[in-house]
Amino acid sequence: MTLGRLRLSVADARDLAEGALRGIGYHNDEARIIADHVIDAAMCGYEYSGLAKILNLFESEHFRLPRRSMKVLRETEVSLAFDGGNNVGMLALFHAAQATIKKTASHGIALVSVTDAWMSGRGAYYVEMIAKHGLVAIHTAASSRLVAPPGGIRPVLGTNPIAIAVPSSRGPIMLDMGTSAYMMTEVMLRERLGELLPEGVALGPGGEPTRDPTAARRGALLPFGGYKGFG
Amino acid sequence: MTLGRLRLSVADARDLAEGALRGIGYHNDEARIIADHVIDAAMCGYEYSGLAKILNLFESEHFRLPRRSMKVLRETEVSLAFDGGNNVGMLALFHAAQATIKKTASHGIALVSVTDAWMSGRGAYYVEMIAKHGLVAIHTAASSRLVAPPGGIRPVLGTNPIAIAVPSSRGPIMLDMGTSAYMMTEVMLRERLGELLPEGVALGPGGEPTRDPTAARRGALLPFGGYKGFG
């Protein structure tokens, strides 16, 4: 099998993405929302979160379980708690971000949570949506145990992602970061492509340094920047 | 001059700190609040933010300017904006953190800002205060241009501090970090003690790597962890 690079226009990428998503059971509007997310990631230069993310979605154990409509579990004047209904986070958080924008109407501030959603994609996507409405946004998410502490051999913490957006006259100013030296999504892409990881970003299942993405998936990512990256 | 190390009990450190603070014009209750802050920092192992911080306070250009009482500039059901009255941040943010706790009573959430305050000390101190009341707290602050971008030679950004605390059954879980490879407060302490900086944390005024704290104060700090530390 030849792994040649295929270049697509945005329109072709969108057709391909939406078609694939409809093919695995998403409605038109759902397919559009997810395709928007992965194409935006690709356009930002995050190839591993681009169209390849749809393969990760389809292969997820969560995808095989039934999904329900999102539901409001609790609502106050300034807060909303959603049950994500085992939907992919790229859908659930899109709706939650829209609801966040509306929720700020009464007091200018809102706290919104989503449970039972998985694979939410780039946090920057949601805070950017919100900041485009003139709001400051902070997003964080739980993640699986993926990161070993400095000097450790087993994953103990998640990647502790945090994204912040602040509106400005020249568009949102954004920070979007996790604490790992490498993205697990990129490890998955490298595994798919049969490529090695850079030195110094991952450990294998026995705690040994590795460049093998398959070993890294069963082992741990390392934090970036030593103890300061171990948030 | 001999720079011997003096070991103090907490009670003696408190007497010394409060006496010094009263000596430079703080009232009893103000001296107690600032002394609590610097002694807590020392007890956490941050020697450079311990009693030595009182010298930084006294030497600050802001200290020589008149100060006023803190004043509420704007208040809603869920927000408070304070004018810090050119007070040292260790005082102004203490009162703001207390006000934050009260402000959450009506809707469970509050956004509180302080302008015209300087040298706020450890962000962890305030988020810990708030989390001890069962609240999740996020704190950030503006700072001067201190950090050069990776590959750059001049300071462009602040240290972009962020502190987060989440209550737990075993006390608050806290993250408190800036994006510089080294604390400017520690640079100031090293300068005072005539000690060199570690390699690779600072640039001199011409953009050259330096271990000289005086040169670093006129130059720039470097971000930790390369581009990922350049938030």
CSV table of C-alpha atoms in Angstrom, one decimal:
chain,number,residue,atom,x,y,z
A,1,MET,CA,0.0,0.0,0.0
A,2,THR,CA,1.4,3.4,-1.0
A,3,LEU,CA,0.9,6.2,1.4
A,4,GLY,CA,1.0,9.0,-1.1
A,5,ARG,CA,-0.1,12.5,-0.1
A,6,LEU,CA,-3.4,13.6,-1.5
A,7,ARG,CA,-4.2,17.3,-1.7
A,8,LEU,CA,-7.8,18.4,-1.5
A,9,SER,CA,-9.6,21.7,-1.9
A,10,VAL,CA,-11.6,22.7,1.2
A,11,ALA,CA,-14.8,22.0,-0.8
A,12,ASP,CA,-13.6,18.5,-1.8
A,13,ALA,CA,-12.4,17.8,1.8
A,14,ARG,CA,-15.8,18.9,3.1
A,15,ASP,CA,-17.6,16.6,0.6
A,16,LEU,CA,-15.3,13.7,1.5
A,17,ALA,CA,-15.7,14.3,5.3
A,18,GLU,CA,-19.5,14.8,5.2
A,19,GLY,CA,-20.0,11.8,3.0
A,20,ALA,CA,-17.9,9.6,5.3
A,21,LEU,CA,-19.8,10.9,8.4
A,22,ARG,CA,-23.2,10.3,6.8
A,23,GLY,CA,-21.9,6.9,5.8
A,24,ILE,CA,-21.4,6.0,9.4
A,25,GLY,CA,-24.8,7.2,10.5
A,26,TYR,CA,-24.7,11.0,11.1
A,27,HIS,CA,-27.5,13.2,9.9
A,28,ASN,CA,-26.7,16.0,7.5
A,29,ASP,CA,-26.5,18.7,10.1
A,30,GLU,CA,-24.3,16.6,12.4
A,31,ALA,CA,-22.0,15.7,9.6
A,32,ARG,CA,-21.6,19.4,8.7
A,33,ILE,CA,-20.8,20.3,12.3
A,34,ILE,CA,-18.1,17.6,12.7
A,35,ALA,CA,-16.7,18.3,9.2
A,36,ASP,CA,-16.4,22.0,10.1
A,37,HIS,CA,-14.4,21.1,13.1
A,38,VAL,CA,-11.9,18.7,11.5
A,39,ILE,CA,-11.4,21.0,8.4
A,40,ASP,CA,-10.8,24.0,10.7
A,41,ALA,CA,-8.2,22.0,12.5
A,42,ALA,CA,-6.5,21.0,9.2
A,43,MET,CA,-6.6,24.6,8.0
A,44,CYS,CA,-4.9,25.6,11.3
A,45,GLY,CA,-2.1,23.2,10.4
A,46,TYR,CA,-3.1,20.4,12.8
A,47,GLU,CA,-3.1,17.5,10.3
A,48,TYR,CA,-3.5,14.9,13.0
A,49,SER,CA,-6.8,16.6,14.0
A,50,GLY,CA,-8.0,17.0,10.4
A,51,LEU,CA,-9.8,14.4,8.3
A,52,ALA,CA,-7.9,11.6,10.0
A,53,LYS,CA,-9.9,12.4,13.2
A,54,ILE,CA,-12.9,10.9,11.5
A,55,LEU,CA,-11.1,7.5,11.5
A,56,ASN,CA,-10.4,7.9,15.3
A,57,LEU,CA,-14.1,8.7,15.8
A,58,PHE,CA,-15.3,5.6,14.0
A,59,GLU,CA,-12.8,3.4,15.8
A,60,SER,CA,-13.6,4.6,19.2
A,61,GLU,CA,-15.2,2.2,21.6
A,62,HIS,CA,-17.7,4.9,22.5
A,63,PHE,CA,-18.9,5.1,18.9
A,64,ARG,CA,-20.2,1.5,19.1
A,65,LEU,CA,-22.4,2.3,22.1
A,66,PRO,CA,-25.9,3.8,21.6
A,67,ARG,CA,-26.2,7.6,21.6
A,68,ARG,CA,-29.1,9.8,22.8
A,69,SER,CA,-30.0,13.4,22.3
A,70,MET,CA,-28.2,16.0,24.5
A,71,LYS,CA,-30.3,16.8,27.5
A,72,VAL,CA,-30.2,19.7,30.1
A,73,LEU,CA,-29.6,18.2,33.5
A,74,ARG,CA,-29.7,21.4,35.5
A,75,GLU,CA,-30.1,25.0,34.6
A,76,THR,CA,-29.8,28.3,36.6
A,77,GLU,CA,-29.6,31.9,35.4
A,78,VAL,CA,-25.9,31.6,34.9
A,79,SER,CA,-25.2,27.9,34.5
A,80,LEU,CA,-26.1,24.9,32.4
A,81,ALA,CA,-25.2,21.2,32.9
A,82,PHE,CA,-25.6,19.0,29.9
A,83,ASP,CA,-25.8,15.3,29.5
A,84,GLY,CA,-23.9,14.8,26.3
A,85,GLY,CA,-25.8,11.5,25.5
A,86,ASN,CA,-22.6,9.6,24.6
A,87,ASN,CA,-22.3,11.8,21.5
A,88,VAL,CA,-18.9,12.6,20.1
A,89,GLY,CA,-17.6,15.8,21.8
A,90,MET,CA,-17.2,17.6,18.5
A,91,LEU,CA,-21.1,17.6,18.3
A,92,ALA,CA,-21.9,17.9,22.0
A,93,LEU,CA,-19.5,20.8,22.7
A,94,PHE,CA,-20.6,22.6,19.6
A,95,HIS,CA,-24.1,22.8,20.9
A,96,ALA,CA,-22.8,23.6,24.4
A,97,ALA,CA,-20.7,26.5,23.1
A,98,GLN,CA,-23.8,27.9,21.3
A,99,ALA,CA,-25.8,27.5,24.5
A,100,THR,CA,-23.0,29.2,26.4
A,101,ILE,CA,-23.2,32.3,24.2
A,102,LYS,CA,-27.0,32.5,24.8
A,103,LYS,CA,-26.6,31.9,28.5
A,104,THR,CA,-24.4,34.9,29.0
A,105,ALA,CA,-27.2,37.2,27.9
A,106,SER,CA,-28.7,37.7,31.4
A,107,HIS,CA,-25.7,38.3,33.6
A,108,GLY,CA,-22.7,38.5,31.1
A,109,ILE,CA,-21.2,35.3,32.5
A,110,ALA,CA,-22.0,31.6,32.4
A,111,LEU,CA,-20.6,28.2,33.5
A,112,VAL,CA,-21.5,25.3,31.2
A,113,SER,CA,-20.6,21.7,31.6
A,114,VAL,CA,-21.0,18.6,29.5
A,115,THR,CA,-20.9,15.0,30.8
A,116,ASP,CA,-20.9,11.8,28.8
A,117,ALA,CA,-19.3,13.1,25.6
A,118,TRP,CA,-16.0,11.9,24.2
A,119,MET,CA,-13.3,13.2,21.8
A,120,SER,CA,-14.1,16.8,21.9
A,121,GLY,CA,-11.4,17.9,19.4
A,122,ARG,CA,-9.7,21.2,19.7
A,123,GLY,CA,-10.7,23.3,22.7
A,124,ALA,CA,-9.6,26.4,20.7
A,125,TYR,CA,-12.5,25.8,18.3
A,126,TYR,CA,-15.1,26.3,21.0
A,127,VAL,CA,-13.4,29.3,22.8
A,128,GLU,CA,-13.0,30.9,19.4
A,129,MET,CA,-16.7,30.5,18.7
A,130,ILE,CA,-17.5,32.1,22.0
A,131,ALA,CA,-14.9,34.9,21.7
A,132,LYS,CA,-16.3,35.9,18.3
A,133,HIS,CA,-19.3,37.0,20.3
A,134,GLY,CA,-17.2,39.4,22.3
A,135,LEU,CA,-16.8,37.1,25.3
A,136,VAL,CA,-13.7,35.8,27.1
A,137,ALA,CA,-13.9,32.0,27.2
A,138,ILE,CA,-12.0,29.4,29.1
A,139,HIS,CA,-12.4,25.7,28.3
A,140,THR,CA,-11.0,22.6,29.9
A,141,ALA,CA,-11.8,18.9,29.7
A,142,ALA,CA,-11.1,15.7,31.5
A,143,SER,CA,-8.9,13.2,29.7
A,144,SER,CA,-7.8,9.6,30.2
A,145,ARG,CA,-4.5,8.8,32.0
A,146,LEU,CA,-2.0,9.5,29.3
A,147,VAL,CA,0.9,11.4,30.9
A,148,ALA,CA,3.7,10.1,33.1
A,149,PRO,CA,5.1,12.5,35.7
A,150,PRO,CA,8.7,13.7,35.2
A,151,GLY,CA,10.8,10.7,36.2
A,152,GLY,CA,7.8,8.4,36.3
A,153,ILE,CA,7.2,5.3,34.1
A,154,ARG,CA,3.4,5.0,34.1
A,155,PRO,CA,0.6,7.4,33.0
A,156,VAL,CA,-1.0,9.1,36.0
A,157,LEU,CA,-2.6,12.3,34.7
A,158,GLY,CA,-4.5,13.4,31.7
A,159,THR,CA,-3.1,15.9,29.3
A,160,ASN,CA,-5.0,18.6,31.2
A,161,PRO,CA,-6.0,20.7,28.2
A,162,ILE,CA,-6.8,24.3,28.7
A,163,ALA,CA,-7.9,26.8,26.0
A,164,ILE,CA,-8.5,30.5,26.6
A,165,ALA,CA,-9.7,33.1,24.1
A,166,VAL,CA,-10.0,36.9,24.5
A,167,PRO,CA,-11.7,39.0,21.9
A,168,SER,CA,-9.7,41.8,20.3
A,169,SER,CA,-10.3,44.3,17.5
A,170,ARG,CA,-8.2,42.0,15.2
A,171,GLY,CA,-10.0,38.7,16.1
A,172,PRO,CA,-9.7,36.4,19.2
A,173,ILE,CA,-6.4,36.0,20.9
A,174,MET,CA,-6.1,32.4,21.8
A,175,LEU,CA,-4.0,30.0,23.9
A,176,ASP,CA,-4.7,26.3,23.5
A,177,MET,CA,-2.4,23.8,25.2
A,178,GLY,CA,-2.1,20.5,26.9
A,179,THR,CA,0.7,19.4,29.2
A,180,SER,CA,2.1,16.5,27.1
A,181,ALA,CA,5.2,16.9,25.0
A,182,TYR,CA,3.2,15.3,22.1
A,183,MET,CA,-0.5,15.0,21.1
A,184,MET,CA,-2.0,11.5,21.6
A,185,THR,CA,-4.0,12.2,18.4
A,186,GLU,CA,-0.7,12.7,16.5
A,187,VAL,CA,0.6,9.4,18.0
A,188,MET,CA,-2.5,7.7,16.6
A,189,LEU,CA,-1.9,9.3,13.2
A,190,ARG,CA,1.8,8.2,13.2
A,191,GLU,CA,0.7,4.7,14.1
A,192,ARG,CA,-1.7,4.7,11.2
A,193,LEU,CA,1.0,6.0,8.8
A,194,GLY,CA,3.7,3.7,10.2
A,195,GLU,CA,5.9,6.6,11.2
A,196,LEU,CA,8.1,6.9,14.2
A,197,LEU,CA,7.7,9.5,17.0
A,198,PRO,CA,10.3,12.1,17.8
A,199,GLU,CA,12.8,11.3,20.5
A,200,GLY,CA,11.9,12.1,24.1
A,201,VAL,CA,8.1,12.4,23.9
A,202,ALA,CA,6.9,9.0,25.0
A,203,LEU,CA,7.5,5.9,27.1
A,204,GLY,CA,6.6,2.3,26.2
A,205,PRO,CA,4.5,0.0,28.5
A,206,GLY,CA,7.5,-0.9,30.6
A,207,GLY,CA,8.5,2.7,31.1
A,208,GLU,CA,11.3,2.6,28.6
A,209,PRO,CA,11.8,5.6,26.2
A,210,THR,CA,10.2,4.7,22.8
A,211,ARG,CA,9.7,6.2,19.3
A,212,ASP,CA,7.2,3.4,18.4
A,213,PRO,CA,3.6,4.9,18.4
A,214,THR,CA,2.0,1.5,19.1
A,215,ALA,CA,4.2,1.1,22.2
A,216,ALA,CA,3.5,4.7,23.2
A,217,ARG,CA,-0.2,4.1,23.1
A,218,ARG,CA,0.2,1.3,25.6
A,219,GLY,CA,2.7,3.3,27.6
A,220,ALA,CA,2.7,7.0,28.4
A,221,LEU,CA,3.3,10.5,27.0
A,222,LEU,CA,5.9,12.6,28.7
A,223,PRO,CA,5.1,16.1,30.0
A,224,PHE,CA,6.6,19.0,28.0
A,225,GLY,CA,9.1,21.3,29.8
A,226,GLY,CA,9.9,19.0,32.7
A,227,TYR,CA,8.1,19.7,36.1
A,228,LYS,CA,6.6,22.9,34.8
A,229,GLY,CA,4.8,20.9,32.2
A,230,PHE,CA,3.4,18.5,34.8
A,231,GLY,CA,0.3,20.5,35.6
B,1,MET,CA,29.2,41.8,54.5
B,2,THR,CA,28.6,38.2,55.4
B,3,LEU,CA,25.5,36.6,53.9
B,4,GLY,CA,25.0,33.9,56.5
B,5,ARG,CA,21.7,32.1,56.6
B,6,LEU,CA,19.4,32.9,59.5
B,7,ARG,CA,16.8,30.4,60.5
B,8,LEU,CA,13.6,31.8,62.1
B,9,SER,CA,10.6,30.2,63.7
B,10,VAL,CA,7.3,31.1,62.0
B,11,ALA,CA,6.4,33.3,65.1
B,12,ASP,CA,9.8,35.1,64.8
B,13,ALA,CA,9.4,35.5,61.1
B,14,ARG,CA,5.9,36.9,61.6
B,15,ASP,CA,7.2,39.4,64.2
B,16,LEU,CA,10.0,40.5,61.9
B,17,ALA,CA,7.8,40.8,58.9
B,18,GLU,CA,4.9,42.6,60.6
B,19,GLY,CA,7.4,45.0,62.4
B,20,ALA,CA,9.1,45.8,59.1
B,21,LEU,CA,5.7,46.4,57.4
B,22,ARG,CA,4.5,48.6,60.2
B,23,GLY,CA,7.8,50.4,60.0
B,24,ILE,CA,7.2,51.4,56.4
B,25,GLY,CA,3.7,52.7,57.1
B,26,TYR,CA,1.3,49.7,57.1
B,27,HIS,CA,-1.5,49.5,59.7
B,28,ASN,CA,-1.6,46.4,62.0
B,29,ASP,CA,-4.2,44.5,60.0
B,30,GLU,CA,-2.5,45.3,56.7
B,31,ALA,CA,0.9,44.2,58.0
B,32,ARG,CA,-0.7,40.9,59.2
B,33,ILE,CA,-2.3,40.2,55.8
B,34,ILE,CA,1.0,40.9,53.9
B,35,ALA,CA,3.1,38.9,56.4
B,36,ASP,CA,0.6,36.0,56.1
B,37,HIS,CA,1.2,36.0,52.4
B,38,VAL,CA,5.0,36.0,52.4
B,39,ILE,CA,5.3,33.5,55.3
B,40,ASP,CA,2.9,31.1,53.5
B,41,ALA,CA,5.1,31.4,50.4
B,42,ALA,CA,8.2,30.7,52.4
B,43,MET,CA,6.5,27.7,54.1
B,44,CYS,CA,5.6,26.4,50.6
B,45,GLY,CA,9.3,26.5,49.8
B,46,TYR,CA,9.4,29.7,47.7
B,47,GLU,CA,12.2,31.5,49.5
B,48,TYR,CA,12.3,34.3,46.9
B,49,SER,CA,8.6,35.1,47.6
B,50,GLY,CA,9.2,34.9,51.4
B,51,LEU,CA,10.3,37.7,53.6
B,52,ALA,CA,12.6,39.0,50.8
B,53,LYS,CA,9.4,40.0,49.0
B,54,ILE,CA,9.0,42.8,51.6
B,55,LEU,CA,12.2,44.4,50.3
B,56,ASN,CA,10.9,44.2,46.8
B,57,LEU,CA,7.7,45.9,48.0
B,58,PHE,CA,9.6,48.7,49.7
B,59,GLU,CA,11.8,49.3,46.7
B,60,SER,CA,9.0,49.3,44.1
B,61,GLU,CA,8.3,52.6,42.3
B,62,HIS,CA,4.6,52.1,43.1
B,63,PHE,CA,5.3,52.1,46.8
B,64,ARG,CA,6.5,55.7,46.6
B,65,LEU,CA,3.2,56.9,45.1
B,66,PRO,CA,0.2,57.8,47.2
B,67,ARG,CA,-2.3,55.0,47.9
B,68,ARG,CA,-6.0,55.1,48.4
B,69,SER,CA,-8.7,52.8,49.9
B,70,MET,CA,-9.9,50.1,47.5
B,71,LYS,CA,-13.1,51.1,45.8
B,72,VAL,CA,-15.9,49.2,44.0
B,73,LEU,CA,-16.1,50.6,40.5
B,74,ARG,CA,-18.9,48.5,39.2
B,75,GLU,CA,-21.0,45.7,40.7
B,76,THR,CA,-23.6,43.3,39.4
B,77,GLU,CA,-25.2,40.2,40.9
B,78,VAL,CA,-22.3,38.1,39.7
B,79,SER,CA,-19.4,40.5,39.2
B,80,LEU,CA,-17.3,43.1,41.0
B,81,ALA,CA,-14.7,45.5,39.6
B,82,PHE,CA,-12.4,47.0,42.1
B,83,ASP,CA,-10.1,50.0,41.9
B,84,GLY,CA,-7.1,48.7,43.9
B,85,GLY,CA,-6.1,52.3,44.9
B,86,ASN,CA,-2.4,51.7,44.1
B,87,ASN,CA,-2.2,49.3,46.9
B,88,VAL,CA,0.2,46.4,46.9
B,89,GLY,CA,-1.5,43.4,45.3
B,90,MET,CA,-0.9,41.2,48.4
B,91,LEU,CA,-3.5,43.5,50.2
B,92,ALA,CA,-5.8,44.4,47.3
B,93,LEU,CA,-6.2,40.8,46.1
B,94,PHE,CA,-6.7,39.5,49.6
B,95,HIS,CA,-9.7,41.7,49.9
B,96,ALA,CA,-10.8,40.9,46.4
B,97,ALA,CA,-10.6,37.1,47.1
B,98,GLN,CA,-12.7,37.6,50.2
B,99,ALA,CA,-15.3,39.6,48.2
B,100,THR,CA,-15.2,36.9,45.5
B,101,ILE,CA,-16.3,34.3,48.1
B,102,LYS,CA,-19.2,36.4,49.3
B,103,LYS,CA,-20.2,37.3,45.7
B,104,THR,CA,-20.7,33.7,44.8
B,105,ALA,CA,-23.5,33.4,47.4
B,106,SER,CA,-26.3,34.4,45.0
B,107,HIS,CA,-25.6,32.5,41.8
B,108,GLY,CA,-22.7,30.2,42.7
B,109,ILE,CA,-20.3,32.0,40.3
B,110,ALA,CA,-18.6,35.4,40.3
B,111,LEU,CA,-16.1,37.3,38.2
B,112,VAL,CA,-14.0,39.8,40.1
B,113,SER,CA,-11.3,42.2,38.7
B,114,VAL,CA,-8.8,44.5,40.4
B,115,THR,CA,-7.1,47.4,38.6
B,116,ASP,CA,-4.4,49.7,39.9
B,117,ALA,CA,-2.7,47.2,42.2
B,118,TRP,CA,0.9,45.9,41.9
B,119,MET,CA,2.9,42.9,43.1
B,120,SER,CA,0.2,40.5,43.9
B,121,GLY,CA,2.4,37.7,45.1
B,122,ARG,CA,1.5,34.1,44.6
B,123,GLY,CA,-1.8,33.5,42.7
B,124,ALA,CA,-2.0,30.2,44.4
B,125,TYR,CA,-2.6,32.0,47.7
B,126,TYR,CA,-5.9,33.5,46.5
B,127,VAL,CA,-7.3,30.5,44.7
B,128,GLU,CA,-6.5,28.4,47.7
B,129,MET,CA,-8.4,30.9,49.9
B,130,ILE,CA,-11.4,30.6,47.6
B,131,ALA,CA,-11.2,26.8,47.1
B,132,LYS,CA,-11.3,26.4,50.9
B,133,HIS,CA,-14.9,27.6,50.6
B,134,GLY,CA,-15.7,24.8,48.3
B,135,LEU,CA,-15.4,26.8,45.1
B,136,VAL,CA,-13.3,26.3,42.0
B,137,ALA,CA,-11.1,29.3,41.4
B,138,ILE,CA,-9.1,30.6,38.4
B,139,HIS,CA,-6.8,33.6,38.8
B,140,THR,CA,-4.7,35.4,36.3
B,141,ALA,CA,-2.9,38.7,36.2
B,142,ALA,CA,-1.3,41.2,33.8
B,143,SER,CA,2.4,41.5,34.1
B,144,SER,CA,5.2,43.7,32.6
B,145,ARG,CA,7.0,42.7,29.4
B,146,LEU,CA,9.5,40.2,30.9
B,147,VAL,CA,9.6,37.2,28.5
B,148,ALA,CA,11.3,36.9,25.1
B,149,PRO,CA,9.7,34.6,22.6
B,150,PRO,CA,11.6,31.4,21.6
B,151,GLY,CA,14.4,32.7,19.4
B,152,GLY,CA,13.8,36.3,20.2
B,153,ILE,CA,16.1,38.7,22.0
B,154,ARG,CA,13.8,41.2,23.6
B,155,PRO,CA,10.9,40.8,26.2
B,156,VAL,CA,7.6,40.9,24.5
B,157,LEU,CA,5.1,39.2,26.8
B,158,GLY,CA,4.4,39.0,30.5
B,159,THR,CA,4.9,35.8,32.4
B,160,ASN,CA,1.1,35.1,31.8
B,161,PRO,CA,0.6,33.6,35.3
B,162,ILE,CA,-2.4,31.4,35.8
B,163,ALA,CA,-3.5,29.7,39.0
B,164,ILE,CA,-6.4,27.2,39.3
B,165,ALA,CA,-7.7,25.5,42.5
B,166,VAL,CA,-10.3,22.8,42.8
B,167,PRO,CA,-11.6,21.7,46.2
B,168,SER,CA,-11.3,18.1,47.2
B,169,SER,CA,-11.9,16.1,50.3
B,170,ARG,CA,-8.2,16.3,51.1
B,171,GLY,CA,-7.8,20.0,50.6
B,172,PRO,CA,-7.6,22.1,47.4
B,173,ILE,CA,-5.8,20.7,44.4
B,174,MET,CA,-3.8,23.5,42.8
B,175,LEU,CA,-1.9,24.5,39.7
B,176,ASP,CA,0.1,27.8,39.8
B,177,MET,CA,2.4,28.6,36.9
B,178,GLY,CA,3.8,31.3,34.7
B,179,THR,CA,5.4,30.8,31.3
B,180,SER,CA,8.9,31.9,32.1
B,181,ALA,CA,11.7,29.4,32.8
B,182,TYR,CA,12.6,31.4,35.9
B,183,MET,CA,10.7,33.7,38.3
B,184,MET,CA,11.6,37.4,38.1
B,185,THR,CA,11.2,37.5,41.9
B,186,GLU,CA,13.9,34.9,42.2
B,187,VAL,CA,16.1,36.9,39.8
B,188,MET,CA,15.7,39.9,42.1
B,189,LEU,CA,16.7,37.7,45.1
B,190,ARG,CA,19.7,36.4,43.4
B,191,GLU,CA,20.8,39.9,42.5
B,192,ARG,CA,20.4,40.9,46.1
B,193,LEU,CA,22.5,37.9,47.3
B,194,GLY,CA,25.1,38.3,44.5
B,195,GLU,CA,24.4,34.8,43.1
B,196,LEU,CA,24.4,33.7,39.5
B,197,LEU,CA,21.3,32.4,37.6
B,198,PRO,CA,21.2,28.9,36.2
B,199,GLU,CA,22.1,28.5,32.5
B,200,GLY,CA,19.5,29.0,29.9
B,201,VAL,CA,16.8,31.0,31.7
B,202,ALA,CA,17.6,34.6,30.8
B,203,LEU,CA,19.0,37.0,28.2
B,204,GLY,CA,20.9,40.2,28.8
B,205,PRO,CA,19.9,43.6,27.4
B,206,GLY,CA,21.6,42.8,24.1
B,207,GLY,CA,19.8,39.5,23.7
B,208,GLU,CA,22.9,37.5,24.8
B,209,PRO,CA,22.5,34.5,27.1
B,210,THR,CA,23.4,35.6,30.6
B,211,ARG,CA,23.6,34.2,34.2
B,212,ASP,CA,24.0,37.7,35.7
B,213,PRO,CA,20.8,38.7,37.4
B,214,THR,CA,21.4,42.4,37.0
B,215,ALA,CA,21.8,41.9,33.2
B,216,ALA,CA,18.7,39.7,33.2
B,217,ARG,CA,16.6,42.4,34.8
B,218,ARG,CA,17.5,44.7,32.0
B,219,GLY,CA,17.1,42.0,29.4
B,220,ALA,CA,14.5,39.2,29.3
B,221,LEU,CA,13.5,35.9,30.8
B,222,LEU,CA,13.1,32.9,28.5
B,223,PRO,CA,10.0,30.8,28.2
B,224,PHE,CA,10.1,27.3,29.7
B,225,GLY,CA,9.6,24.3,27.4
B,226,GLY,CA,10.3,26.1,24.1
B,227,TYR,CA,7.2,27.2,22.0
B,228,LYS,CA,4.8,25.3,24.3
B,229,GLY,CA,5.9,27.6,27.2
B,230,PHE,CA,5.3,30.7,25.1
B,231,GLY,CA,1.7,31.1,26.0
